[in-house]
Amino acid sequence: MERIDLAKAIYNTAHLRGTFKLRSGKVSNDYFDKYLFESNPILLNQIADYLSEFIPSGTEVLAGLEMGGIPIATALSLKTGIPAVFVRKKAKEYGTCKLAEGIDIQGKKVCIIEDVVTTGGQILLSAQDLKECGAIVNHVLCVIEREQQGRDNLERSGLEFRSLFKMEELLVH
């Protein structure tokens, strides 16, 4: 599937119009329900094809952020053979009490995987949490870059950021 066709397919599958409150607290009339494209095996596979090209050389672990980053990280792991971990917003308070579920991340080069980035707030929190667990975190990949503010916040904090699509690229379809 060509990139432009993937953009159209994501738009046709997941774009909603209405009034939506975003995690950042902002309100938007355009919304992409990420679970609609993440639950579609054809689209998820195509997204993983394109995003896999963005994974930095030397990446040892893909860290899918709860909840939308998890299916993308899983698809990327299957495509590339790079192990994935699943990162909670907060370490669970029972059982293993882990923040990152899966293989050990201590001392490993970890690339954060997210679905949609608006301000990057949760990514910044999770990156710090992963670093406190001993991970080396310098890179973030996402499917949809909703606002420039997210890129600015991530890059200002020293994270390299790449997105498959910017919101305006999807809205032209």
mmCIF file of C-alpha atoms in Angstrom, residues 2-171:
data_model
loop_
_atom_site.group_PDB
_atom_site.id
_atom_site.type_symbol
_atom_site.label_atom_id
_atom_site.label_comp_id
_atom_site.label_asym_id
_atom_site.label_seq_id
_atom_site.Cartn_x
_atom_site.Cartn_y
_atom_site.Cartn_z
ATOM 1 C CA GLU A 2 1.368 3.421 -0.928
ATOM 2 C CA ARG A 3 1.756 5.921 1.927
ATOM 3 C CA ILE A 4 -0.986 8.175 0.472
ATOM 4 C CA ASP A 5 -3.345 5.184 0.319
ATOM 5 C CA LEU A 6 -2.542 4.326 3.932
ATOM 6 C CA ALA A 7 -3.345 7.925 4.928
ATOM 7 C CA LYS A 8 -6.703 7.668 3.144
ATOM 8 C CA ALA A 9 -7.449 4.301 4.749
ATOM 9 C CA ILE A 10 -6.657 5.617 8.240
ATOM 10 C CA TYR A 11 -8.833 8.662 7.584
ATOM 11 C CA ASN A 12 -11.742 6.590 6.255
ATOM 12 C CA THR A 13 -11.499 4.090 9.097
ATOM 13 C CA ALA A 14 -10.812 6.256 12.128
ATOM 14 C CA HIS A 15 -11.698 9.920 11.478
ATOM 15 C CA LEU A 16 -14.627 11.254 13.497
ATOM 16 C CA ARG A 17 -16.246 14.712 13.491
ATOM 17 C CA GLY A 18 -17.872 16.195 16.558
ATOM 18 C CA THR A 19 -16.711 17.692 19.842
ATOM 19 C CA PHE A 20 -13.961 15.716 21.543
ATOM 20 C CA LYS A 21 -11.967 16.461 24.669
ATOM 21 C CA LEU A 22 -8.333 15.402 24.255
ATOM 22 C CA ARG A 23 -6.035 14.051 26.981
ATOM 23 C CA SER A 24 -4.355 17.478 27.004
ATOM 24 C CA GLY A 25 -7.682 19.052 27.973
ATOM 25 C CA LYS A 26 -8.050 20.743 24.593
ATOM 26 C CA VAL A 27 -11.241 20.347 22.584
ATOM 27 C CA SER A 28 -11.167 19.329 18.929
ATOM 28 C CA ASN A 29 -13.752 18.864 16.185
ATOM 29 C CA ASP A 30 -11.538 16.327 14.397
ATOM 30 C CA TYR A 31 -10.644 13.113 16.156
ATOM 31 C CA PHE A 32 -8.912 9.936 15.097
ATOM 32 C CA ASP A 33 -10.171 6.945 17.058
ATOM 33 C CA LYS A 34 -6.861 5.105 17.126
ATOM 34 C CA TYR A 35 -8.478 1.868 18.224
ATOM 35 C CA LEU A 36 -10.363 1.716 14.928
ATOM 36 C CA PHE A 37 -7.119 1.581 12.927
ATOM 37 C CA GLU A 38 -5.189 -0.399 15.550
ATOM 38 C CA SER A 39 -7.808 -3.149 15.632
ATOM 39 C CA ASN A 40 -7.787 -3.490 11.845
ATOM 40 C CA PRO A 41 -5.107 -6.103 11.027
ATOM 41 C CA ILE A 42 -4.557 -4.842 7.479
ATOM 42 C CA LEU A 43 -4.037 -1.237 8.562
ATOM 43 C CA LEU A 44 -1.964 -2.192 11.607
ATOM 44 C CA ASN A 45 0.287 -4.323 9.425
ATOM 45 C CA GLN A 46 0.746 -1.476 6.924
ATOM 46 C CA ILE A 47 1.450 1.007 9.730
ATOM 47 C CA ALA A 48 4.079 -1.379 11.110
ATOM 48 C CA ASP A 49 5.639 -1.697 7.629
ATOM 49 C CA TYR A 50 6.151 2.052 7.408
ATOM 50 C CA LEU A 51 7.056 2.691 11.063
ATOM 51 C CA SER A 52 9.599 -0.145 11.092
ATOM 52 C CA GLU A 53 11.726 1.962 8.725
ATOM 53 C CA PHE A 54 11.890 4.685 11.409
ATOM 54 C CA ILE A 55 13.217 2.478 14.216
ATOM 55 C CA PRO A 56 16.680 3.770 15.104
ATOM 56 C CA SER A 57 19.620 1.467 14.523
ATOM 57 C CA GLY A 58 20.689 -0.238 17.735
ATOM 58 C CA THR A 59 17.212 -0.253 19.291
ATOM 59 C CA GLU A 60 17.000 -3.210 21.682
ATOM 60 C CA VAL A 61 13.443 -2.823 23.008
ATOM 61 C CA LEU A 62 10.213 -1.263 21.722
ATOM 62 C CA ALA A 63 8.198 0.313 24.544
ATOM 63 C CA GLY A 64 4.477 0.505 23.782
ATOM 64 C CA LEU A 65 2.727 3.022 26.008
ATOM 65 C CA GLU A 66 -0.556 2.090 27.644
ATOM 66 C CA MET A 67 -2.874 1.620 25.902
ATOM 67 C CA GLY A 68 -2.703 2.726 22.271
ATOM 68 C CA GLY A 69 1.042 2.215 21.859
ATOM 69 C CA ILE A 70 0.822 -1.454 22.837
ATOM 70 C CA PRO A 71 -0.730 -2.871 19.629
ATOM 71 C CA ILE A 72 1.649 -0.791 17.500
ATOM 72 C CA ALA A 73 4.698 -1.936 19.484
ATOM 73 C CA THR A 74 3.485 -5.527 19.216
ATOM 74 C CA ALA A 75 3.054 -5.269 15.431
ATOM 75 C CA LEU A 76 6.504 -3.670 15.133
ATOM 76 C CA SER A 77 8.012 -6.403 17.292
ATOM 77 C CA LEU A 78 6.504 -9.088 15.077
ATOM 78 C CA LYS A 79 7.746 -7.285 11.961
ATOM 79 C CA THR A 80 11.305 -6.583 13.191
ATOM 80 C CA GLY A 81 12.074 -9.253 15.789
ATOM 81 C CA ILE A 82 12.837 -6.521 18.352
ATOM 82 C CA PRO A 83 11.335 -7.404 21.756
ATOM 83 C CA ALA A 84 8.530 -5.233 23.124
ATOM 84 C CA VAL A 85 7.580 -4.130 26.606
ATOM 85 C CA PHE A 86 4.247 -2.713 27.628
ATOM 86 C CA VAL A 87 4.493 0.443 29.713
ATOM 87 C CA ARG A 88 1.882 1.298 32.298
ATOM 88 C CA LYS A 89 1.049 4.870 33.225
ATOM 89 C CA LYS A 90 1.738 3.816 36.793
ATOM 90 C CA ALA A 91 3.406 0.698 38.160
ATOM 91 C CA LYS A 92 0.803 -1.769 39.338
ATOM 92 C CA GLU A 93 0.546 -2.153 43.086
ATOM 93 C CA TYR A 94 0.243 -5.939 43.165
ATOM 94 C CA GLY A 95 1.951 -8.995 41.702
ATOM 95 C CA THR A 96 5.252 -8.006 40.131
ATOM 96 C CA CYS A 97 4.616 -4.270 40.711
ATOM 97 C CA LYS A 98 6.210 -3.495 37.351
ATOM 98 C CA LEU A 99 5.953 -0.338 35.289
ATOM 99 C CA ALA A 100 7.205 -2.019 32.094
ATOM 100 C CA GLU A 101 5.833 -5.502 31.508
ATOM 101 C CA GLY A 102 7.996 -7.872 29.493
ATOM 102 C CA ILE A 103 11.749 -8.311 29.202
ATOM 103 C CA ASP A 104 14.247 -6.479 31.393
ATOM 104 C CA ILE A 105 14.966 -2.978 30.076
ATOM 105 C CA GLN A 106 17.840 -2.060 32.362
ATOM 106 C CA GLY A 107 20.815 -0.812 30.324
ATOM 107 C CA LYS A 108 18.968 -1.343 27.027
ATOM 108 C CA LYS A 109 18.297 1.151 24.229
ATOM 109 C CA VAL A 110 14.541 1.625 24.278
ATOM 110 C CA CYS A 111 12.415 3.327 21.609
ATOM 111 C CA ILE A 112 9.028 4.567 22.848
ATOM 112 C CA ILE A 113 6.067 3.746 20.591
ATOM 113 C CA GLU A 114 2.859 5.783 20.755
ATOM 114 C CA ASP A 115 -0.234 6.105 18.610
ATOM 115 C CA VAL A 116 -1.182 9.793 18.667
ATOM 116 C CA VAL A 117 0.882 12.668 20.079
ATOM 117 C CA THR A 118 -0.693 16.009 20.982
ATOM 118 C CA THR A 119 1.446 17.611 23.711
ATOM 119 C CA GLY A 120 3.701 14.645 24.471
ATOM 120 C CA GLY A 121 2.872 14.883 28.173
ATOM 121 C CA GLN A 122 2.436 11.173 28.851
ATOM 122 C CA ILE A 123 5.486 10.322 26.748
ATOM 123 C CA LEU A 124 7.636 12.662 28.840
ATOM 124 C CA LEU A 125 6.362 11.055 32.056
ATOM 125 C CA SER A 126 6.856 7.524 30.728
ATOM 126 C CA ALA A 127 10.324 8.328 29.344
ATOM 127 C CA GLN A 128 11.380 9.526 32.785
ATOM 128 C CA ASP A 129 9.882 6.423 34.422
ATOM 129 C CA LEU A 130 11.707 4.155 31.963
ATOM 130 C CA LYS A 131 14.988 5.968 32.610
ATOM 131 C CA GLU A 132 14.472 5.502 36.345
ATOM 132 C CA CYS A 133 14.133 1.764 35.612
ATOM 133 C CA GLY A 134 17.562 1.880 33.941
ATOM 134 C CA ALA A 135 16.534 2.145 30.283
ATOM 135 C CA ILE A 136 18.361 4.307 27.778
ATOM 136 C CA VAL A 137 15.608 6.348 26.137
ATOM 137 C CA ASN A 138 16.371 8.747 23.288
ATOM 138 C CA HIS A 139 13.746 8.040 20.610
ATOM 139 C CA VAL A 140 9.981 8.208 20.154
ATOM 140 C CA LEU A 141 7.893 7.012 17.193
ATOM 141 C CA CYS A 142 4.197 7.623 16.661
ATOM 142 C CA VAL A 143 1.557 7.104 13.994
ATOM 143 C CA ILE A 144 -0.163 10.528 14.143
ATOM 144 C CA GLU A 145 1.465 13.794 15.205
ATOM 145 C CA ARG A 146 -1.530 15.855 16.183
ATOM 146 C CA GLU A 147 0.169 19.158 17.091
ATOM 147 C CA GLN A 148 3.580 20.774 16.734
ATOM 148 C CA GLN A 149 3.582 21.348 20.500
ATOM 149 C CA GLY A 150 4.130 17.640 21.100
ATOM 150 C CA ARG A 151 7.201 17.597 18.848
ATOM 151 C CA ASP A 152 8.535 20.760 20.470
ATOM 152 C CA ASN A 153 8.084 19.389 24.002
ATOM 153 C CA LEU A 154 9.716 16.051 23.184
ATOM 154 C CA GLU A 155 12.657 17.537 21.311
ATOM 155 C CA ARG A 156 13.193 20.174 24.006
ATOM 156 C CA SER A 157 13.535 17.330 26.509
ATOM 157 C CA GLY A 158 16.218 15.700 24.345
ATOM 158 C CA LEU A 159 14.084 13.010 22.694
ATOM 159 C CA GLU A 160 14.326 12.429 18.939
ATOM 160 C CA PHE A 161 10.811 12.232 17.526
ATOM 161 C CA ARG A 162 9.464 10.810 14.277
ATOM 162 C CA SER A 163 5.870 10.478 13.169
ATOM 163 C CA LEU A 164 4.378 8.538 10.305
ATOM 164 C CA PHE A 165 1.750 11.217 9.619
ATOM 165 C CA LYS A 166 1.028 14.758 10.700
ATOM 166 C CA MET A 167 -2.621 15.468 11.430
ATOM 167 C CA GLU A 168 -2.934 17.878 8.490
ATOM 168 C CA GLU A 169 -1.766 15.148 6.084
ATOM 169 C CA LEU A 170 -4.685 12.972 7.155
ATOM 170 C CA LEU A 171 -7.279 15.736 7.111
#
